[in-house]
Amino acid sequence: MKKTRYLGLLLVLFVLISCKKNDDDVVQVPDATDEPDAQVENRAPGAFTLLEVKDEDTAVSLLPTFRWNTSTDPDGDKVRYDFLLGQGQGKIESIAHDLNTATYTLNDRLSLSSEYFWKVTAKDGKGKEESSNVFSFVTRMLNNPLSATISEANFAPRMLHTVTFFNNRLWLHCGQNETGILADVWYSDDGISWTGVDDAGVDRLRGHTSVAFRDTLWTLGGRTRIGKNTRSRYMFPTYGHGLFDPGVAPYDAPWERREMHTSAVFLDKVWVLGGVNAADVPLNDVWSTADVKGWDESGEHNPAPWSARFGHTSVVFDDRLWVIGGFDGTNYLNDVWYTTDGATWTEATPNAPFLPRVSHAAVVYDNKIWLYGGDDPSRVFGDIWYSENGQDWTRFALGGNYERRVRPTLNAFNDQMVLIGGWDWDDPEKYYNDIWVFD
């Protein structure tokens, strides 16, 4: 009996151990919630198309608005855009980033009559992006007014005057008309409306030059009366209000008295180039100064290699100082010269495509040199030419009722080109005080 009880206990113990072992062998099925998240690949924003400016469009505004279809992201990510623009497919660069609308308007004007390329890139903020096709377009040419913006300004008609940008204004200084040499000063905030300066304290002057240099407007040379040239330099500080100071007296420079020369600010110096002296002898000397007090003849080979001349023009363009055309006492000229240092000169072209001339005007505007008017022995010119390199020139087709003229002024101001005054010697009393605005 006792033996039988022990055998029964052993049997129960064996069964319990066997059950425990079977429990340990059960395969555990993991809960689905214990698995790592499934990885879904991020997808790029959807394709989209450009709308405006249209591909191969022409005569496009200089401040265009660009538009495109919106891109839809397949993952629901927020899409932003980069706007890219350039002159040449290989020169397209981003100029606006992370735009949240499918439109962009330029803040800076484009160049006239130039080809541009543009595209847009859509981004999802997670490293994926989609680019549009590339569109091209050509901007409009210079606007050609059909009539003068102001037919008669409130200052007297004149030629051989100067107009200079200084202290955020245009300043008109002296000149000559049928009454003689003038001694007045005017200024304008917009190139259209002009205000005279009372008691400007300047001599009668024509054929002078004016430059803005180191917060001061300087007037150099010119003729004070028929038969008398000057080398005086008038200094007009701003005194905070932008008007002339009548108390500043002129003083003489070491260079020969002259008129119909040119002046420019170049390499942080004021330069005087050529002109004609009181004996009507043309000059080709070059002078410069860093303070408008101490003057140096520039270069080891002064006078310059270009022929002595007056009635030429000079501009600073492409980090170079240029001399264009003029009259050497015998010949009317259409050569073009430049210097990078004021000492060594290079002839860009001995014969530009415009006819030889004197008493024309020139200005740098829209990254180009623009030339207007002048005369030769047989005619007064009323044509406009422009160049992107100083060597190759293109005639601009004028369509308005332009009066041809000599000795006007041409200035770049407020994204516009402003033509003021001049004279037509076919009618000796035909002096102008009209204002033409190009943009």
Short mmCIF file of C-alpha atoms in Angstrom, two decimals:
data_model
loop_
_atom_site.label_atom_id
_atom_site.label_comp_id
_atom_site.label_asym_id
_atom_site.label_seq_id
_atom_site.Cartn_x
_atom_site.Cartn_y
_atom_site.Cartn_z
CA MET A 1 0.00 0.00 0.00
CA LYS A 2 2.75 2.37 0.95
CA LYS A 3 4.66 1.39 -2.13
CA THR A 4 1.67 2.06 -4.29
CA ARG A 5 1.33 5.62 -2.80
CA TYR A 6 4.94 6.42 -3.69
CA LEU A 7 4.47 5.24 -7.22
CA GLY A 8 1.44 7.48 -7.56
CA LEU A 9 3.33 10.55 -6.33
CA LEU A 10 6.15 9.84 -8.75
CA LEU A 11 3.66 9.58 -11.61
CA VAL A 12 2.06 12.93 -10.71
CA LEU A 13 5.50 14.57 -10.47
CA PHE A 14 6.47 13.16 -13.89
CA VAL A 15 3.33 14.54 -15.46
CA LEU A 16 3.91 17.99 -13.96
CA ILE A 17 7.50 18.11 -15.19
CA SER A 18 6.43 17.02 -18.66
CA CYS A 19 3.77 19.74 -18.80
CA LYS A 20 6.28 22.36 -17.72
CA LYS A 21 8.67 21.27 -20.44
CA ASN A 22 5.95 21.43 -23.07
CA ASP A 23 5.04 24.91 -21.91
CA ASP A 24 8.66 25.99 -22.39
CA ASP A 25 8.63 24.66 -25.94
CA VAL A 26 5.63 26.73 -27.01
CA VAL A 27 6.58 29.15 -29.86
CA GLN A 28 5.77 32.70 -28.86
CA VAL A 29 4.00 34.72 -31.59
CA PRO A 30 5.06 38.36 -31.28
CA ASP A 31 2.41 41.01 -31.06
CA ALA A 32 2.07 43.00 -34.29
CA THR A 33 2.54 46.15 -32.30
CA ASP A 34 6.07 45.07 -31.42
CA GLU A 35 7.29 45.22 -35.06
CA PRO A 36 9.33 48.31 -36.25
CA ASP A 37 7.46 50.88 -38.43
CA ALA A 38 7.37 50.09 -42.12
CA GLN A 39 9.73 52.47 -44.10
CA VAL A 40 7.88 54.41 -46.87
CA GLU A 41 10.18 56.11 -49.43
CA ASN A 42 9.84 59.93 -49.67
CA ARG A 43 8.67 60.98 -53.13
CA ALA A 44 9.48 64.18 -55.03
CA PRO A 45 6.86 66.86 -55.68
CA GLY A 46 4.79 66.33 -58.81
CA ALA A 47 5.65 67.73 -62.22
CA PHE A 48 4.42 71.22 -63.08
CA THR A 49 4.63 73.66 -65.99
CA LEU A 50 5.72 77.26 -66.49
CA LEU A 51 2.99 79.68 -67.56
CA GLU A 52 4.40 83.19 -67.87
CA VAL A 53 6.80 84.60 -69.13
CA LYS A 54 6.15 82.33 -72.10
CA ASP A 55 8.89 80.40 -73.84
CA GLU A 56 10.61 82.41 -76.61
CA ASP A 57 8.55 85.49 -75.78
CA THR A 58 9.87 88.86 -77.02
CA ALA A 59 9.61 92.53 -76.02
CA VAL A 60 9.20 91.44 -72.41
CA SER A 61 8.97 94.04 -69.65
CA LEU A 62 12.14 94.80 -67.70
CA LEU A 63 10.31 94.02 -64.44
CA PRO A 64 8.19 91.02 -65.44
CA THR A 65 6.02 88.83 -63.23
CA PHE A 66 6.65 85.09 -63.62
CA ARG A 67 3.93 82.46 -63.00
CA TRP A 68 3.78 78.67 -63.00
CA ASN A 69 1.38 75.86 -62.11
CA THR A 70 1.55 74.63 -58.54
CA SER A 71 3.20 71.31 -57.83
CA THR A 72 1.35 68.69 -55.74
CA ASP A 73 3.41 66.52 -53.42
CA PRO A 74 2.29 62.84 -53.45
CA ASP A 75 3.12 62.50 -49.76
CA GLY A 76 1.19 65.59 -48.78
CA ASP A 77 4.34 67.57 -47.93
CA LYS A 78 4.27 71.36 -48.21
CA VAL A 79 5.89 72.49 -51.46
CA ARG A 80 8.06 75.58 -51.78
CA TYR A 81 9.77 76.98 -54.86
CA ASP A 82 13.14 78.36 -55.93
CA PHE A 83 13.11 80.80 -58.86
CA LEU A 84 16.15 80.71 -61.17
CA LEU A 85 17.14 83.22 -63.88
CA GLY A 86 20.19 83.99 -65.99
CA GLN A 87 21.57 85.20 -69.31
CA GLY A 88 22.50 81.86 -70.82
CA GLN A 89 21.37 78.34 -69.92
CA GLY A 90 24.66 77.65 -68.20
CA LYS A 91 24.34 80.84 -66.14
CA ILE A 92 20.93 80.27 -64.55
CA GLU A 93 21.12 80.82 -60.81
CA SER A 94 18.66 81.00 -57.96
CA ILE A 95 17.58 84.54 -57.14
CA ALA A 96 14.57 83.76 -54.93
CA HIS A 97 14.31 80.91 -52.42
CA ASP A 98 11.53 79.06 -50.59
CA LEU A 99 8.63 80.85 -52.26
CA ASN A 100 5.25 79.66 -51.02
CA THR A 101 3.30 80.94 -54.03
CA ALA A 102 3.58 80.07 -57.72
CA THR A 103 4.49 83.60 -58.81
CA TYR A 104 7.46 85.94 -58.59
CA THR A 105 8.01 89.58 -59.62
CA LEU A 106 11.51 90.92 -60.11
CA ASN A 107 12.75 93.79 -57.94
CA ASP A 108 15.74 94.72 -60.12
CA ARG A 109 15.37 95.72 -63.77
CA LEU A 110 16.58 93.41 -66.47
CA SER A 111 18.81 94.67 -69.26
CA LEU A 112 17.32 96.04 -72.45
CA SER A 113 17.08 93.82 -75.53
CA SER A 114 18.72 90.85 -73.80
CA GLU A 115 18.00 87.12 -73.83
CA TYR A 116 17.24 85.47 -70.49
CA PHE A 117 16.51 81.91 -69.36
CA TRP A 118 14.35 80.92 -66.39
CA LYS A 119 13.05 77.88 -64.55
CA VAL A 120 11.56 76.91 -61.19
CA THR A 121 12.44 74.12 -58.74
CA ALA A 122 9.76 72.67 -56.43
CA LYS A 123 11.02 71.31 -53.07
CA ASP A 124 9.33 69.25 -50.36
CA GLY A 125 11.68 70.23 -47.53
CA LYS A 126 12.89 66.64 -47.13
CA GLY A 127 15.51 66.59 -49.84
CA LYS A 128 13.32 65.77 -52.82
CA GLU A 129 12.71 68.26 -55.63
CA GLU A 130 11.27 68.58 -59.12
CA SER A 131 12.48 71.07 -61.75
CA SER A 132 10.49 72.63 -64.56
CA ASN A 133 11.60 72.96 -68.14
CA VAL A 134 13.76 75.96 -69.05
CA PHE A 135 12.06 78.87 -70.86
CA SER A 136 13.80 81.69 -72.71
CA PHE A 137 12.68 85.22 -73.53
CA VAL A 138 14.03 88.54 -74.84
CA THR A 139 13.41 91.85 -73.09
CA ARG A 140 12.10 94.96 -74.79
CA MET A 141 14.28 97.62 -76.34
CA LEU A 142 14.58 101.21 -75.15
CA ASN A 143 11.21 102.96 -75.04
CA ASN A 144 11.05 105.51 -77.82
CA PRO A 145 9.01 108.58 -76.84
CA LEU A 146 7.13 110.16 -79.73
CA SER A 147 7.53 113.66 -78.35
CA ALA A 148 9.51 115.53 -75.74
CA THR A 149 8.56 114.80 -72.15
CA ILE A 150 8.89 118.54 -71.50
CA SER A 151 8.82 120.71 -74.62
CA GLU A 152 9.98 123.85 -72.79
CA ALA A 153 11.53 123.64 -69.34
CA ASN A 154 11.50 126.67 -67.06
CA PHE A 155 15.21 127.30 -67.56
CA ALA A 156 16.43 129.17 -70.63
CA PRO A 157 17.35 127.25 -73.82
CA ARG A 158 21.08 126.49 -74.03
CA MET A 159 24.01 124.42 -75.23
CA LEU A 160 27.50 123.73 -73.82
CA HIS A 161 25.99 123.37 -70.35
CA THR A 162 26.56 120.54 -67.89
CA VAL A 163 24.09 118.30 -66.08
CA THR A 164 25.51 116.23 -63.22
CA PHE A 165 24.03 113.73 -60.79
CA PHE A 166 24.93 114.90 -57.29
CA ASN A 167 23.33 114.54 -53.88
CA ASN A 168 20.42 112.54 -55.36
CA ARG A 169 19.60 115.33 -57.80
CA LEU A 170 20.42 116.46 -61.30
CA TRP A 171 22.27 119.80 -61.39
CA LEU A 172 22.29 121.99 -64.51
CA HIS A 173 25.07 124.54 -64.72
CA CYS A 174 25.48 127.52 -67.09
CA GLY A 175 25.89 127.16 -70.88
CA GLN A 176 25.29 129.47 -73.81
CA ASN A 177 22.40 130.63 -75.98
CA GLU A 178 21.68 133.51 -78.39
CA THR A 179 21.94 136.01 -75.51
CA GLY A 180 25.47 134.97 -74.62
CA ILE A 181 27.18 132.88 -71.93
CA LEU A 182 24.97 132.06 -68.95
CA ALA A 183 25.64 132.08 -65.20
CA ASP A 184 22.78 130.15 -63.63
CA VAL A 185 22.35 126.91 -61.70
CA TRP A 186 19.26 124.68 -61.56
CA TYR A 187 18.45 121.38 -59.87
CA SER A 188 15.81 118.67 -60.23
CA ASP A 189 14.70 115.70 -58.14
CA ASP A 190 13.06 113.94 -61.07
CA GLY A 191 14.66 115.33 -64.23
CA ILE A 192 11.38 117.00 -65.19
CA SER A 193 10.69 119.84 -62.72
CA TRP A 194 13.56 122.27 -62.15
CA THR A 195 14.32 124.84 -59.47
CA GLY A 196 16.74 127.73 -59.92
CA VAL A 197 19.42 128.46 -57.31
CA ASP A 198 19.46 132.10 -56.27
CA ASP A 199 22.87 133.74 -55.91
CA ALA A 200 24.76 130.63 -56.99
CA GLY A 201 27.98 132.64 -57.05
CA VAL A 202 29.30 131.29 -60.34
CA ASP A 203 30.81 133.08 -63.31
CA ARG A 204 29.31 132.95 -66.76
CA LEU A 205 30.59 129.70 -68.18
CA ARG A 206 30.26 127.45 -71.20
CA GLY A 207 32.13 124.39 -72.46
CA HIS A 208 33.14 123.43 -68.91
CA THR A 209 32.78 120.06 -67.19
CA SER A 210 31.22 119.11 -63.87
CA VAL A 211 31.84 116.03 -61.73
CA ALA A 212 30.64 114.82 -58.34
CA PHE A 213 33.60 113.71 -56.23
CA ARG A 214 33.86 113.08 -52.50
CA ASP A 215 30.59 114.75 -51.52
CA THR A 216 31.41 117.83 -53.58
CA LEU A 217 30.34 119.03 -57.01
CA TRP A 218 33.32 120.32 -58.98
CA THR A 219 33.19 122.49 -62.10
CA LEU A 220 36.35 122.50 -64.19
CA GLY A 221 37.55 124.76 -67.01
CA GLY A 222 35.30 126.31 -69.63
CA ARG A 223 35.04 129.72 -71.26
CA THR A 224 33.93 132.75 -69.28
CA ARG A 225 33.55 135.02 -72.28
CA ILE A 226 34.22 134.77 -75.98
CA GLY A 227 37.98 134.51 -76.48
CA LYS A 228 38.83 133.74 -72.86
CA ASN A 229 39.09 130.23 -71.46
CA THR A 230 39.62 129.35 -67.82
CA ARG A 231 41.21 126.58 -65.81
CA SER A 232 39.43 127.57 -62.63
CA ARG A 233 37.84 124.94 -60.45
CA TYR A 234 34.73 125.81 -58.53
CA MET A 235 33.96 123.76 -55.45
CA PHE A 236 30.40 123.42 -54.21
CA PRO A 237 30.06 121.48 -50.93
CA THR A 238 26.64 120.16 -49.96
CA TYR A 239 26.43 121.56 -46.40
CA GLY A 240 23.71 119.00 -45.83
CA HIS A 241 21.10 120.67 -48.02
CA GLY A 242 22.45 120.01 -51.51
CA LEU A 243 22.63 123.64 -52.62
CA PHE A 244 25.64 125.60 -53.75
CA ASP A 245 27.70 127.68 -51.38
CA PRO A 246 28.21 131.10 -52.98
CA GLY A 247 31.09 131.85 -50.63
CA VAL A 248 33.54 129.35 -52.13
CA ALA A 249 35.95 131.10 -54.49
CA PRO A 250 37.45 129.51 -57.61
CA TYR A 251 41.12 128.71 -57.86
CA ASP A 252 43.41 127.76 -60.71
CA ALA A 253 44.69 124.34 -61.69
CA PRO A 254 48.14 123.82 -63.24
CA TRP A 255 46.78 122.56 -66.55
CA GLU A 256 46.31 124.86 -69.51
CA ARG A 257 43.09 126.87 -69.75
CA ARG A 258 40.58 125.05 -71.93
CA GLU A 259 37.00 124.35 -72.92
CA MET A 260 35.14 121.50 -74.62
CA HIS A 261 37.34 119.00 -72.78
CA THR A 262 36.00 116.03 -70.83
CA SER A 263 36.19 115.05 -67.18
CA ALA A 264 35.39 111.86 -65.31
CA VAL A 265 35.78 110.19 -61.94
CA PHE A 266 37.89 107.06 -62.44
CA LEU A 267 40.10 105.02 -60.10
CA ASP A 268 39.02 107.33 -57.26
CA LYS A 269 40.48 110.35 -59.06
CA VAL A 270 39.15 113.24 -61.13
CA TRP A 271 40.44 113.23 -64.71
CA VAL A 272 40.64 116.02 -67.32
CA LEU A 273 41.19 115.00 -70.94
CA GLY A 274 41.94 117.09 -74.01
CA GLY A 275 39.91 120.14 -75.07
CA VAL A 276 40.80 123.33 -76.89
CA ASN A 277 42.76 126.29 -75.52
CA ALA A 278 42.05 130.01 -75.90
CA ALA A 279 44.09 130.07 -79.13
CA ASP A 280 41.79 127.37 -80.57
CA VAL A 281 44.57 124.76 -80.44
CA PRO A 282 43.28 121.24 -79.69
CA LEU A 283 44.85 119.39 -76.75
CA ASN A 284 45.50 115.74 -75.90
CA ASP A 285 47.01 115.99 -72.44
CA VAL A 286 45.60 113.94 -69.56
CA TRP A 287 45.55 115.13 -65.95
CA SER A 288 44.36 113.50 -62.76
CA THR A 289 44.02 114.33 -59.09
CA ALA A 290 43.01 112.46 -55.95
CA ASP A 291 41.94 115.62 -54.11
CA VAL A 292 41.26 118.20 -56.87
CA LYS A 293 44.16 120.24 -55.50
CA GLY A 294 47.33 118.45 -56.55
CA TRP A 295 47.29 117.49 -60.22
CA ASP A 296 49.50 115.01 -62.10
CA GLU A 297 50.06 114.58 -65.80
CA SER A 298 49.15 110.95 -66.32
CA GLY A 299 51.45 108.43 -67.94
CA GLU A 300 54.98 108.25 -69.23
CA HIS A 301 53.80 109.16 -72.72
CA ASN A 302 51.67 112.17 -72.00
CA PRO A 303 50.26 113.60 -74.21
CA ALA A 304 48.01 110.64 -74.94
CA PRO A 305 48.41 108.58 -78.13
CA TRP A 306 44.98 109.64 -79.35
CA SER A 307 45.10 112.78 -81.45
CA ALA A 308 44.57 116.20 -79.88
CA ARG A 309 40.85 116.96 -79.91
CA PHE A 310 37.91 118.78 -78.45
CA GLY A 311 34.17 118.22 -78.49
CA HIS A 312 34.75 114.53 -77.78
CA THR A 313 33.03 112.53 -75.05
CA SER A 314 34.34 110.43 -72.18
CA VAL A 315 32.61 107.81 -70.04
CA VAL A 316 33.65 105.24 -67.46
CA PHE A 317 32.49 101.80 -68.56
CA ASP A 318 33.59 98.23 -67.85
CA ASP A 319 36.31 99.48 -65.46
CA ARG A 320 37.81 101.59 -68.24
CA LEU A 321 37.95 105.27 -69.11
CA TRP A 322 36.85 105.92 -72.71
CA VAL A 323 37.39 108.72 -75.25
CA ILE A 324 35.00 108.83 -78.22
CA GLY A 325 35.17 110.97 -81.38
CA GLY A 326 35.68 114.74 -81.49
CA PHE A 327 37.48 117.20 -83.76
CA ASP A 328 41.27 117.56 -84.06
CA GLY A 329 41.24 120.93 -85.81
CA THR A 330 41.21 119.34 -89.25
CA ASN A 331 39.40 116.03 -89.08
CA TYR A 332 36.14 114.93 -87.54
CA LEU A 333 36.69 111.69 -85.65
CA ASN A 334 34.87 108.45 -84.91
CA ASP A 335 37.68 106.56 -83.21
CA VAL A 336 37.24 105.02 -79.76
CA TRP A 337 39.99 104.69 -77.14
CA TYR A 338 40.15 103.33 -73.60
CA THR A 339 42.54 103.02 -70.67
CA THR A 340 42.51 100.82 -67.59
CA ASP A 341 45.04 102.90 -65.64
CA GLY A 342 45.01 106.39 -67.18
CA ALA A 343 48.52 105.97 -68.56
CA THR A 344 48.32 103.27 -71.23
CA TRP A 345 45.72 103.71 -73.95
CA THR A 346 44.27 101.15 -76.38
CA GLU A 347 42.38 101.96 -79.56
CA ALA A 348 39.16 99.92 -79.48
CA THR A 349 38.32 100.92 -83.06
CA PRO A 350 39.74 103.53 -85.45
CA ASN A 351 36.40 103.86 -87.24
CA ALA A 352 33.19 103.17 -85.39
CA PRO A 353 30.13 102.64 -87.64
CA PHE A 354 28.64 106.01 -86.72
CA LEU A 355 29.81 108.93 -88.85
CA PRO A 356 32.72 111.06 -87.57
CA ARG A 357 31.43 113.86 -85.38
CA VAL A 358 32.04 116.49 -82.74
CA SER A 359 29.90 117.95 -79.95
CA HIS A 360 27.90 114.78 -79.35
CA ALA A 361 26.83 113.43 -75.95
CA ALA A 362 27.42 110.03 -74.35
CA VAL A 363 26.38 108.22 -71.19
CA VAL A 364 26.53 104.76 -69.64
CA TYR A 365 23.04 103.34 -69.19
CA ASP A 366 21.75 99.77 -68.94
CA ASN A 367 25.30 98.38 -69.08
CA LYS A 368 25.87 100.00 -72.45
CA ILE A 369 27.50 103.15 -73.82
CA TRP A 370 24.92 105.38 -75.53
CA LEU A 371 25.87 108.16 -77.95
CA TYR A 372 23.61 110.90 -79.30
CA GLY A 373 23.81 113.73 -81.84
CA GLY A 374 26.73 115.97 -82.73
CA ASP A 375 27.72 117.37 -86.10
CA ASP A 376 30.20 117.37 -88.95
CA PRO A 377 30.84 120.13 -91.54
CA SER A 378 27.70 119.35 -93.53
CA ARG A 379 25.02 118.29 -91.06
CA VAL A 380 23.71 118.13 -87.52
CA PHE A 381 23.04 114.60 -86.30
CA GLY A 382 20.00 113.33 -84.45
CA ASP A 383 20.89 109.64 -84.24
CA ILE A 384 21.41 107.36 -81.24
CA TRP A 385 23.97 104.54 -81.08
CA TYR A 386 24.81 102.05 -78.35
CA SER A 387 27.59 99.57 -77.60
CA GLU A 388 28.03 96.76 -75.10
CA ASN A 389 31.82 96.68 -75.46
CA GLY A 390 32.93 100.04 -76.88
CA GLN A 391 34.03 98.46 -80.14
CA ASP A 392 30.84 97.18 -81.76
CA TRP A 393 28.06 99.75 -82.16
CA THR A 394 24.38 99.43 -83.09
CA ARG A 395 22.12 102.22 -84.26
CA PHE A 396 18.91 102.63 -82.30
CA ALA A 397 15.88 103.26 -84.51
CA LEU A 398 14.29 106.54 -83.46
CA GLY A 399 10.61 106.85 -84.22
CA GLY A 400 9.69 110.12 -82.55
CA ASN A 401 9.71 113.72 -83.69
CA TYR A 402 13.29 114.35 -82.64
CA GLU A 403 15.07 117.60 -83.27
CA ARG A 404 18.68 117.00 -84.26
CA ARG A 405 21.15 118.91 -82.13
CA VAL A 406 24.73 119.49 -81.02
CA ARG A 407 26.16 120.05 -77.54
CA PRO A 408 23.26 118.64 -75.52
CA THR A 409 23.64 116.64 -72.30
CA LEU A 410 22.75 113.00 -71.79
CA ASN A 411 22.45 111.56 -68.27
CA ALA A 412 21.40 108.32 -66.59
CA PHE A 413 18.99 109.06 -63.75
CA ASN A 414 16.33 107.05 -61.90
CA ASP A 415 16.59 104.13 -64.34
CA GLN A 416 16.07 106.53 -67.23
CA MET A 417 18.17 108.29 -69.83
CA VAL A 418 17.57 112.04 -69.92
CA LEU A 419 18.44 114.29 -72.90
CA ILE A 420 18.47 118.04 -72.22
CA GLY A 421 19.01 121.08 -74.43
CA GLY A 422 21.39 121.62 -77.33
CA TRP A 423 21.51 123.66 -80.54
CA ASP A 424 20.85 123.23 -84.26
CA TRP A 425 23.20 125.47 -86.24
CA ASP A 426 20.99 125.23 -89.33
CA ASP A 427 18.88 127.75 -87.42
CA PRO A 428 21.40 129.86 -85.43
CA GLU A 429 18.75 130.93 -82.95
CA LYS A 430 17.41 127.41 -82.42
CA TYR A 431 18.57 126.62 -78.89
CA TYR A 432 16.62 123.98 -76.97
CA ASN A 433 15.32 123.67 -73.44
CA ASP A 434 13.28 120.54 -74.04
CA ILE A 435 13.69 117.33 -72.05
CA TRP A 436 13.46 113.84 -73.53
CA VAL A 437 13.20 110.82 -71.23
CA PHE A 438 14.07 107.32 -72.44
CA ASP A 439 13.71 104.12 -70.42
#
